[in-house]
Every structure is written in structure tokens, then in C-alpha cells.
GROMACS .gro file of C-alpha atoms in nm:
model
  126
    1VAL     CA    1  14.646   7.744   6.995
    2GLN     CA    2  14.485   7.659   6.664
    3LEU     CA    3  14.534   7.317   6.507
    4GLN     CA    4  14.455   7.229   6.146
    5ALA     CA    5  14.470   6.863   6.046
    6SER     CA    6  14.494   6.751   5.685
    7GLY     CA    7  14.612   6.465   5.467
    8GLY     CA    8  14.333   6.215   5.509
    9GLY     CA    9  14.178   6.027   5.222
   10LEU     CA   10  14.086   5.692   5.074
   11VAL     CA   11  14.359   5.430   5.044
   12GLN     CA   12  14.373   5.058   4.984
   13ALA     CA   13  14.484   4.820   5.256
   14GLY     CA   14  14.862   4.808   5.270
   15GLY     CA   15  14.894   5.165   5.151
   16SER     CA   16  15.028   5.473   5.323
   17LEU     CA   17  14.912   5.822   5.417
   18ARG     CA   18  15.079   6.110   5.596
   19LEU     CA   19  14.864   6.333   5.813
   20SER     CA   20  14.974   6.685   5.897
   21CYS     CA   21  14.874   6.907   6.186
   22ALA     CA   22  14.959   7.272   6.128
   23VAL     CA   23  14.988   7.471   6.449
   24SER     CA   24  14.945   7.842   6.503
   25GLY     CA   25  14.883   8.083   6.785
   26ARG     CA   26  15.139   7.989   7.049
   27THR     CA   27  15.496   7.874   7.089
   28PHE     CA   28  15.516   7.545   6.905
   29SER     CA   29  15.770   7.393   7.138
   30SER     CA   30  15.563   7.444   7.451
   31TYR     CA   31  15.334   7.146   7.412
   32THR     CA   32  15.298   6.771   7.395
   33TRP     CA   33  15.135   6.673   7.065
   34GLY     CA   34  14.902   6.382   7.013
   35TRP     CA   35  14.695   6.208   6.750
   36PHE     CA   36  14.366   6.039   6.833
   37ARG     CA   37  14.108   5.869   6.616
   38GLN     CA   38  13.740   5.789   6.633
   39ALA     CA   39  13.565   5.528   6.423
   40PRO     CA   40  13.187   5.528   6.378
   41GLY     CA   41  13.012   5.397   6.687
   42LYS     CA   42  13.336   5.375   6.885
   43GLU     CA   43  13.508   5.578   7.153
   44ARG     CA   44  13.789   5.812   7.061
   45GLU     CA   45  14.119   5.635   7.108
   46PHE     CA   46  14.483   5.731   7.140
   47VAL     CA   47  14.707   5.674   6.840
   48ALA     CA   48  15.042   5.846   6.901
   49ALA     CA   49  15.209   6.132   7.087
   50ILE     CA   50  15.538   6.319   7.082
   51ARG     CA   51  15.702   6.528   7.351
   52TRP     CA   52  15.783   6.893   7.290
   53GLY     CA   53  16.151   6.811   7.253
   54GLY     CA   54  16.073   6.536   7.004
   55SER     CA   55  16.289   6.283   7.183
   56SER     CA   56  16.006   6.076   7.329
   57THR     CA   57  15.727   5.918   7.128
   58TYR     CA   58  15.436   5.698   7.229
   59PHE     CA   59  15.215   5.468   7.025
   60ALA     CA   60  14.905   5.259   7.069
   61GLU     CA   61  14.982   4.889   7.046
   62SER     CA   62  14.757   4.860   6.743
   63VAL     CA   63  14.975   5.095   6.536
   64LYS     CA   64  15.320   5.029   6.677
   65GLY     CA   65  15.565   4.944   6.402
   66ARG     CA   66  15.336   5.086   6.132
   67PHE     CA   67  15.289   5.451   6.231
   68THR     CA   68  15.548   5.714   6.317
   69ILE     CA   69  15.501   6.061   6.464
   70SER     CA   70  15.736   6.351   6.405
   71ARG     CA   71  15.749   6.728   6.423
   72ASP     CA   72  15.902   7.003   6.214
   73ASN     CA   73  15.972   7.304   6.432
   74ALA     CA   74  16.050   7.527   6.136
   75LYS     CA   75  15.708   7.457   5.985
   76ASN     CA   76  15.516   7.438   6.315
   77THR     CA   77  15.375   7.108   6.198
   78VAL     CA   78  15.328   6.765   6.350
   79TYR     CA   79  15.308   6.462   6.121
   80LEU     CA   80  15.162   6.115   6.149
   81GLN     CA   81  15.309   5.878   5.890
   82MET     CA   82  15.083   5.578   5.850
   83ASN     CA   83  15.214   5.272   5.668
   84SER     CA   84  15.072   4.925   5.609
   85LEU     CA   85  14.724   5.060   5.664
   86LYS     CA   86  14.444   4.822   5.756
   87PRO     CA   87  14.067   4.858   5.722
   88GLU     CA   88  14.046   4.884   6.101
   89ASP     CA   89  14.248   5.206   6.081
   90THR     CA   90  13.946   5.373   5.920
   91ALA     CA   91  13.844   5.665   6.140
   92VAL     CA   92  13.842   6.040   6.177
   93TYR     CA   93  14.186   6.143   6.299
   94HIS     CA   94  14.232   6.442   6.529
   95CYS     CA   95  14.547   6.619   6.643
   96ALA     CA   96  14.568   6.764   6.991
   97ALA     CA   97  14.798   6.968   7.212
   98GLY     CA   98  14.857   6.942   7.584
   99SER     CA   99  15.100   7.054   7.849
  100ALA     CA  100  15.469   7.004   7.783
  101ARG     CA  101  15.486   6.868   8.139
  102MET     CA  102  15.225   6.601   8.077
  103ILE     CA  103  15.320   6.288   8.270
  104SER     CA  104  15.362   5.960   8.086
  105THR     CA  105  15.071   5.791   8.263
  106THR     CA  106  14.826   6.041   8.114
  107ILE     CA  107  14.970   6.094   7.768
  108ARG     CA  108  14.729   5.839   7.619
  109LEU     CA  109  14.421   6.006   7.772
  110ASP     CA  110  14.226   6.250   7.558
  111SER     CA  111  14.127   6.437   7.874
  112ALA     CA  112  14.492   6.537   7.921
  113TYR     CA  113  14.489   6.750   7.604
  114ASP     CA  114  14.368   7.109   7.603
  115TYR     CA  115  14.346   7.196   7.235
  116TRP     CA  116  14.199   7.002   6.945
  117GLY     CA  117  14.188   7.044   6.572
  118GLN     CA  118  13.906   6.939   6.344
  119GLY     CA  119  13.935   6.585   6.221
  120THR     CA  120  14.052   6.446   5.891
  121GLN     CA  121  13.888   6.131   5.753
  122VAL     CA  122  14.098   5.826   5.678
  123THR     CA  123  13.928   5.541   5.495
  124VAL     CA  124  14.111   5.216   5.424
  125SER     CA  125  13.945   4.980   5.179
  126SER     CA  126  14.002   4.605   5.185
   0.00000   0.00000   0.00000
């Protein structure tokens, strides 16, 4: 599976960005999809995930109510819509793919994901 993230950039606080993760190489519907981020000097952290069927989504508390995750099966693409951005959202954002049978207790762990795309930088100015 190959993952290609895009859509990052520089935005003012309160603004919005939509990240895209284009997927190729395997059956799109066979995976759980996640977004993680890593700020300078910090550990990589979970942001959001979506089940292969798209019916279940998961969010970090820090982004709940501001970010949404979705998928477009026809385009083999996963999206992360980020609204009301804050300076603390500044990080490199990575998309990842893991087993469709991933259990809920591990969905927020980066070790549960098998495939990773390169990151896209998001910078939020105050």
C-alpha cells in the first residue's frame, strides 16, 4: 500500500485546511485509516481514524468537534478536514493504514498501523 498525503500549508488561527491521503496499491476498503501528527520535539500523536466501512470514526480529545475524517471510495482517498485551527495544531501530519480488524483499544496507537505516507506540514500562526 502506498500513501500520499497532501494539503498542508500555512494558515492563521481560526482557519481551515483539508488534508488528503491518496491510496494506491491494494484494495482501499480493506484497511482502517488513521491520521497522526508530530510537532517538533514531541512524540507522534493520534489525531483521527476511520474504519474501512466508514461508519466508525475516532478522534483525539484535542481535536474533537473541530476535525472530521472521511473517505471517498471512488477516489481511494481519505480526508482530514481541520477547522478552527489553533497554533498548537502545528505539526507534520501523517496518514497511515492498518488492519480492517483493528480493535478499538489499539486504534489510537501508531504501532497498530502497518503502512505510512510521508508527512505534510501544517503551520498555524497566531
